[in-house]
Every structure is written in structure tokens, then in C-alpha cells.
PDB file of C-alpha atoms in Angstrom:
ATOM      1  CA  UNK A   1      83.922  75.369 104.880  1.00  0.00           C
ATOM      2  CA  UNK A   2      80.281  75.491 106.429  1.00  0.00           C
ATOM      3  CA  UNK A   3      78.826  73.469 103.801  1.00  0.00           C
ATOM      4  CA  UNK A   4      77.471  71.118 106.330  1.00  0.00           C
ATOM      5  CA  UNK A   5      76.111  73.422 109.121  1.00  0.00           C
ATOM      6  CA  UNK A   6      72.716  74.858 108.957  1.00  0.00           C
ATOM      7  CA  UNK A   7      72.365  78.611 107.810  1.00  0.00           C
ATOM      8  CA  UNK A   8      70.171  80.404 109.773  1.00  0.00           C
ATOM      9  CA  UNK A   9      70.148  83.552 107.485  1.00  0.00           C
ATOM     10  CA  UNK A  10      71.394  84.511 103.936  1.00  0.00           C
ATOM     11  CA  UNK A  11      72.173  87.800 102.738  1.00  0.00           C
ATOM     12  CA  UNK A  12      73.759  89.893  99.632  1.00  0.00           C
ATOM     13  CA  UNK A  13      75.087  93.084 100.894  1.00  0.00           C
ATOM     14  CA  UNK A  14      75.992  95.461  97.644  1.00  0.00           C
ATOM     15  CA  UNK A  15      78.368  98.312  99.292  1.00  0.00           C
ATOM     16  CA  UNK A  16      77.565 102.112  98.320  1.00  0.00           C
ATOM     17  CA  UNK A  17      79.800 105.056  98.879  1.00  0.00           C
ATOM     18  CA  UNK A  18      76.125 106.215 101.006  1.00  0.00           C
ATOM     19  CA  UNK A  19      76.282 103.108 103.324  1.00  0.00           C
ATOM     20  CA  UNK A  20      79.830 103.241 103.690  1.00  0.00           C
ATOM     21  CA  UNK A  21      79.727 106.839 104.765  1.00  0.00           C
ATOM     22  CA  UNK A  22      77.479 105.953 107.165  1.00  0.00           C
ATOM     23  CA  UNK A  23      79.634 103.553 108.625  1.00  0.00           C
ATOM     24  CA  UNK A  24      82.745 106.364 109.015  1.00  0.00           C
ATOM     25  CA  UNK A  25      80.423 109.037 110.399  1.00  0.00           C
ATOM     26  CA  UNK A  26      78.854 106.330 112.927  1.00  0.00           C
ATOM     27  CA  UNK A  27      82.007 105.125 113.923  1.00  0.00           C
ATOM     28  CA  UNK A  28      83.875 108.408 114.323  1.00  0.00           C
ATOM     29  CA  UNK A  29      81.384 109.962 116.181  1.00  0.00           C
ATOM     30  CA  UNK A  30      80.974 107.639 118.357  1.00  0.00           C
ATOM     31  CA  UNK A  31      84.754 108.008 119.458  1.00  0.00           C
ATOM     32  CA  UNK A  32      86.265 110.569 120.985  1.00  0.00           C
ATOM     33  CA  UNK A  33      87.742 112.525 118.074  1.00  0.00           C
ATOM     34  CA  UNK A  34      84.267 113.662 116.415  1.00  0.00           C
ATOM     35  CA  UNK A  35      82.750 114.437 119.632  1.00  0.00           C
ATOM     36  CA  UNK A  36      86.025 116.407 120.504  1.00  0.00           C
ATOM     37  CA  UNK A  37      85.799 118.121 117.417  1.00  0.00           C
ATOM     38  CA  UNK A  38      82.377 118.737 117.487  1.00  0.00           C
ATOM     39  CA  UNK A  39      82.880 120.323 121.133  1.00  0.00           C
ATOM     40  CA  UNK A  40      85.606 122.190 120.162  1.00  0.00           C
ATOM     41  CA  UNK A  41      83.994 123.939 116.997  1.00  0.00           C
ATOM     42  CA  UNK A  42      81.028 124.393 118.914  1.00  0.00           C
ATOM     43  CA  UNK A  43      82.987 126.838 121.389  1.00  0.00           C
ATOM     44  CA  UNK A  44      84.768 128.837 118.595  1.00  0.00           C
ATOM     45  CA  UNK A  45      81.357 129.340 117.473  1.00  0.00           C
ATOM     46  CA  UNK A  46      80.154 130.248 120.781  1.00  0.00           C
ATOM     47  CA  UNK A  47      83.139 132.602 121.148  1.00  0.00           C
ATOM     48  CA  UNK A  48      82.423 134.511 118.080  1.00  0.00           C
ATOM     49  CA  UNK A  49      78.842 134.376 119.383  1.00  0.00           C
ATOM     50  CA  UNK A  50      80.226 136.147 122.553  1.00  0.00           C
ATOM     51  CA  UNK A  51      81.277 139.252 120.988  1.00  0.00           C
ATOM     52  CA  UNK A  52      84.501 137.825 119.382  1.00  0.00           C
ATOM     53  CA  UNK A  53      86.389 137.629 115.845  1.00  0.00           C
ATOM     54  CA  UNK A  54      84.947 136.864 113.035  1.00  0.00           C
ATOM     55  CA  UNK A  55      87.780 134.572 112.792  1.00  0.00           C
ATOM     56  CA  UNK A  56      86.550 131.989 115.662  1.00  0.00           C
ATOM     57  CA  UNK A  57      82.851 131.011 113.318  1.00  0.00           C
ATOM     58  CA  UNK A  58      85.176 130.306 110.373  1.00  0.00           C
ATOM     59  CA  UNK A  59      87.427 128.337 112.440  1.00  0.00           C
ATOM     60  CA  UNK A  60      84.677 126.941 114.064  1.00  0.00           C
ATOM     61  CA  UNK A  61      82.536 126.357 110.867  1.00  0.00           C
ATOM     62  CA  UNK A  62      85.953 124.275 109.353  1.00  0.00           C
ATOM     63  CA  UNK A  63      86.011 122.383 112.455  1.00  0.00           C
ATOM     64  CA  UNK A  64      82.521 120.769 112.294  1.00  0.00           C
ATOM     65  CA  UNK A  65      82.393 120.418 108.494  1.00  0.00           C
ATOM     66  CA  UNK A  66      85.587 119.067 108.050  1.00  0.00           C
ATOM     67  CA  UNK A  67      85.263 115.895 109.892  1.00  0.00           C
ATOM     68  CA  UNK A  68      81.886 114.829 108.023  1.00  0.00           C
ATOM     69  CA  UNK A  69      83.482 115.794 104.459  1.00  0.00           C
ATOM     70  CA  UNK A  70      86.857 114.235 104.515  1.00  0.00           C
ATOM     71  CA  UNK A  71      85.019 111.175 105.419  1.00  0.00           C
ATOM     72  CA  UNK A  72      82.468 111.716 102.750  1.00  0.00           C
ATOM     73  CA  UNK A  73      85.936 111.972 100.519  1.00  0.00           C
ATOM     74  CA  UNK A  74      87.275 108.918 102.104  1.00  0.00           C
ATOM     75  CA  UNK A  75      83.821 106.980 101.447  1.00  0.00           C
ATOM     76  CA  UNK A  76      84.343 107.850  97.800  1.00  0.00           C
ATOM     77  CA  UNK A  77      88.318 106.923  97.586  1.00  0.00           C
ATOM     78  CA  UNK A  78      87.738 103.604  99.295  1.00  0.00           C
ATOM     79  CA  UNK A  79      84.844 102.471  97.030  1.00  0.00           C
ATOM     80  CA  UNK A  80      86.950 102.945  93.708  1.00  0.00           C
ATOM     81  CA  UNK A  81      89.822 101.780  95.135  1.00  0.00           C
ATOM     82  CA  UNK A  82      88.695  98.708  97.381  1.00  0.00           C
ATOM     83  CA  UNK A  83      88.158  95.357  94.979  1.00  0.00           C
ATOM     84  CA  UNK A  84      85.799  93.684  96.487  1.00  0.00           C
ATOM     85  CA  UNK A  85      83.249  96.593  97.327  1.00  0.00           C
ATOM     86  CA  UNK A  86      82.957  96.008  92.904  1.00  0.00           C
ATOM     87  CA  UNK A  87      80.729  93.066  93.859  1.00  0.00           C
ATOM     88  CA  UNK A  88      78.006  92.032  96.378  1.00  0.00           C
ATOM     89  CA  UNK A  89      79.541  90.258  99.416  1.00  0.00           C
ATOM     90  CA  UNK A  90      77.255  86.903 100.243  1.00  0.00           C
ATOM     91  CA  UNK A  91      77.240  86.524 104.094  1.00  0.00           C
ATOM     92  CA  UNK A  92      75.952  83.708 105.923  1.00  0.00           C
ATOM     93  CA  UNK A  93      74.617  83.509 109.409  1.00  0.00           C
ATOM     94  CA  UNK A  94      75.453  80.408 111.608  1.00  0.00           C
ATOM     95  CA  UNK A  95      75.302  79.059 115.190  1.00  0.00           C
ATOM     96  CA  UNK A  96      79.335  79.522 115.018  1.00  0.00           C
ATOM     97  CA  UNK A  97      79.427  83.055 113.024  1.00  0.00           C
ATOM     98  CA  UNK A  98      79.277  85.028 110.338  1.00  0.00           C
ATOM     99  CA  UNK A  99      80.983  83.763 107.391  1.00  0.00           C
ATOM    100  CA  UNK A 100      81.484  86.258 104.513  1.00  0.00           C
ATOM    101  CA  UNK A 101      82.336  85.142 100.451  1.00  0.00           C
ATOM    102  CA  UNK A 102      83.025  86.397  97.561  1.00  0.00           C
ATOM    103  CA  UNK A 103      84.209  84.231  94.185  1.00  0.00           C
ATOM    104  CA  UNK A 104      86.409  81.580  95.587  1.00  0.00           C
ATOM    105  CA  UNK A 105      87.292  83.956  98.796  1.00  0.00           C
ATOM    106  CA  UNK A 106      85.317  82.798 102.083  1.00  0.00           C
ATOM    107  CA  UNK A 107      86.490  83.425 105.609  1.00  0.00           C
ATOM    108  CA  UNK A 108      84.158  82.604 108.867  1.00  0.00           C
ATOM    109  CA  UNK A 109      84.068  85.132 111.998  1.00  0.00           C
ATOM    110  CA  UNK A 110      83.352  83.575 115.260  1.00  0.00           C
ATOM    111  CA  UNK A 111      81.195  85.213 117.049  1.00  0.00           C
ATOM    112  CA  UNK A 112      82.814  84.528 120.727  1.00  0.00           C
ATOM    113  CA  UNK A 113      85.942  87.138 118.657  1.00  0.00           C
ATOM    114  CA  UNK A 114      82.859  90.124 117.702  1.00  0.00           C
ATOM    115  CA  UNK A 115      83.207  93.009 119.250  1.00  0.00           C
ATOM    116  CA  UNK A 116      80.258  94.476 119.286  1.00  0.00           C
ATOM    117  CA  UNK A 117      76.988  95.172 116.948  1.00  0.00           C
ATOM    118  CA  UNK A 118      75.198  98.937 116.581  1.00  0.00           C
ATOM    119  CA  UNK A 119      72.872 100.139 114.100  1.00  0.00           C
ATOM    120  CA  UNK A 120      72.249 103.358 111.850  1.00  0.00           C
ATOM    121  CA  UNK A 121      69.055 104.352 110.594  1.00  0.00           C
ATOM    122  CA  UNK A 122      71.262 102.653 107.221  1.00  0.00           C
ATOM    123  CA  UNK A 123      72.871  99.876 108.784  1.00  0.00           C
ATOM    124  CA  UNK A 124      73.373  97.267 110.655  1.00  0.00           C
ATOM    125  CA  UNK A 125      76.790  97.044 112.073  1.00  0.00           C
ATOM    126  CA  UNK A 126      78.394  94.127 113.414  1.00  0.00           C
ATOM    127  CA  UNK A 127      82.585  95.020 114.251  1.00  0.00           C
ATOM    128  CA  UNK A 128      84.893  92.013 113.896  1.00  0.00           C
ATOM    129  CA  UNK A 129      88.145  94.314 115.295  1.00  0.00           C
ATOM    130  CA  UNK A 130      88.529  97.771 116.585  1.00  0.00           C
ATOM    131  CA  UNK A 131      88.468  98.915 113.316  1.00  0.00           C
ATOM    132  CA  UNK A 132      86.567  96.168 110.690  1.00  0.00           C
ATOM    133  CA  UNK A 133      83.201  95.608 110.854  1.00  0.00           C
ATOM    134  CA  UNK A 134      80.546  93.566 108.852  1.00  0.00           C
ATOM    135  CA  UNK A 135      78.131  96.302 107.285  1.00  0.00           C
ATOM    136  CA  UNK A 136      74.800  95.148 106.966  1.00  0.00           C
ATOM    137  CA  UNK A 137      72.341  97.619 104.753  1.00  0.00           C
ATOM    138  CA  UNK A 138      68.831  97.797 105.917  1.00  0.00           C
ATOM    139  CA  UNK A 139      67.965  98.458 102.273  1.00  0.00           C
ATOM    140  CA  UNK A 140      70.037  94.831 101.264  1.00  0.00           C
ATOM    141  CA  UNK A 141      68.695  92.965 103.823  1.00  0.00           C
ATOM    142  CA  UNK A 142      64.537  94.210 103.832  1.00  0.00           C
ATOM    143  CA  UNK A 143      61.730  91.993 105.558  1.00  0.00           C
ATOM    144  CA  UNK A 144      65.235  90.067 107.470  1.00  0.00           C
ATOM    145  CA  UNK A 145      66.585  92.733 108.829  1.00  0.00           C
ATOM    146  CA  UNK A 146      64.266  91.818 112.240  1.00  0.00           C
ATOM    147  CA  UNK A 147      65.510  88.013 112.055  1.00  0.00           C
ATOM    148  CA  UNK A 148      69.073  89.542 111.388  1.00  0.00           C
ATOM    149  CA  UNK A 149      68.975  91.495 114.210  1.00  0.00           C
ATOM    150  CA  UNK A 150      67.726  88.728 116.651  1.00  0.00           C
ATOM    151  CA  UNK A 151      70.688  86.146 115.540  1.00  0.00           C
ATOM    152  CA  UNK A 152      72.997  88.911 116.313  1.00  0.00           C
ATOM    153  CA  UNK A 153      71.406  89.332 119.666  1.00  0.00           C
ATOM    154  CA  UNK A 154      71.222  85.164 120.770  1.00  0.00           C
ATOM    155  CA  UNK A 155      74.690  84.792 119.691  1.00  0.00           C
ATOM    156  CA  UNK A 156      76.636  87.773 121.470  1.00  0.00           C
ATOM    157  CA  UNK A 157      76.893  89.136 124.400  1.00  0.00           C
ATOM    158  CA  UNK A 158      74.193  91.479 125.380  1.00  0.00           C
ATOM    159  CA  UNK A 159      76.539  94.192 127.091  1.00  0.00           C
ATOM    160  CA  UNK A 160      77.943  94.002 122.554  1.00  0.00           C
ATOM    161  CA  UNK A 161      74.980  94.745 121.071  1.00  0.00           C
ATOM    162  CA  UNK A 162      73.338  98.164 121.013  1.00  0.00           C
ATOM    163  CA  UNK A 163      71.139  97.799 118.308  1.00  0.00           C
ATOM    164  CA  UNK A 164      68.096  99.604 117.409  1.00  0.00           C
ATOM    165  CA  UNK A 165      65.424  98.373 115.342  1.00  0.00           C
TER     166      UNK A 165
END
């Protein structure tokens, strides 16, 4: 497919249940649910704080561990169950996208269709939907994770990318 075009970068990206974690816990908290939740079991705890039932710091205790360990579960369950986390996924960078292969499977991402790029201390992130994203591991991608991050930056919109180094 973009045998012809010139590849700015190359990288193997080996997925971990760690680095996928990552991913859940940056993406949920930066919605509304986990910072609802987190709000919400905050005040129970303040409540009990206040002079109230035991009942509202276990209630609020469940509230704020709950998110972070059902996704820790769901980091787990995806990795056994998800094929092609079994094997590194080769991505490479070009002046049209991202394109992403694995054996004989290779699909290209334009980057005009990303919606937007964020970082961990883990990962880089770069979403391709609402809900998919291309997970780039600091650890995968060492002494190019700088060069990664400035392709990223000349090739989307700067009001997408809220990445720090």
C-alpha cells in the first residue's frame, strides 16, 4: 500500500496489560464518568468525614476504587482475549498517516480523520475514533519518541494535540 512513499518513522509497539491500562485510566478520566465518580466518592467521604455513617467512607472508598480496578480487570480480559495484542504491531509514519500492520493485515489512517493525540507518562496516544486510538509506548519507541512526537504535531491540528514530552 505505501510501499512507494517515504517513511518518516518506524516503530514496533509490543502491547502490555500495563500500557493498556494506562490507556483506559487516561481515557476515562479524562471524560466525564471518572471525574464524576471521583467527585462523587470524594463527598461520601467527606460526609462520613462530617460526622456521618460509617456507611458513606465504604461507599465512598467503592466508588473511587472501583473505577481504576474494573479497568485494571478489563486491561487483563482484553489482552488474552484480543489476537493481535499476541504480537508486536509495526506502525509506520507518513506525510498521509499512520499506517499500522501486522502479518498480511495493513490498514493506513489519514491523519486529516485523527482525532486527537495526548500523552501519559507511558504513552503516547494518538485516537483514530471516539473510542480507538493508536497506543504508542514510550518504553517501545525510546530515543524516537521526540521525533514521534513532532510528526504528530506537523501533521495535525494543533487545537488535537495535547502532548507532553
Amino acid at each position: 500500500m505505501a510501499d512507494e512513499k517515504e517513511v518518516l518513522l518506524e516503530l514496533d509497539v509490543q502491547m502490555t496489560t500495563g500500557i493498556l491500562y494506562d490507556y483506559l485510566l487516561k481515557h476515562t478520566y479524562s471524560g466525564l464518568q471518572g471525574i464524576l465518580a471521583t467527585v462523587v466518592g470524594c463527598l461520601l467521604i467527606m460526609n462520613f468525614v462530617a460526622g456521618s455513617s460509617v456507611v458513606y467512607l465504604i461507599a465512598g472508598i467503592v466508588v473511587i476504587v472501583y473505577i481504576p480496578g474494573s479497568l485494571y480487570l478489563s486491561a487483563k480480559r482484553q489482552m488474552l482475549l484480543t489476537e493481535a495484542f499476541k504480537k508486536p504491531l509495526h506502525y509506520c509514519f507518513y506525510e498521509e498517516g499512520i499506517e499500522v500492520s501486522q502479518d498480511e493485515v495493513v490498514e493506513l489512517q489519514q491523519w486529516e480523520a485523527m482525532q486527537k493525540a495526548v500523552s501519559t507518562g507511558k504513552s503516547i496516544i494518538v485516537y483514530t475514533s471516539k473510542v480507538k486510538a493508536a497506543i504508542f509506548p514510550r518504553k517501545d519507541m525510546g530515543e524516537q519518541t521526540i521525533r514521534a512526537i513532532e510528526i504528530i504535531s506537523t501533521h495535525m491540528s494543533p487545537d488535537k494535540v495535547k502532548i507532553k514530552q
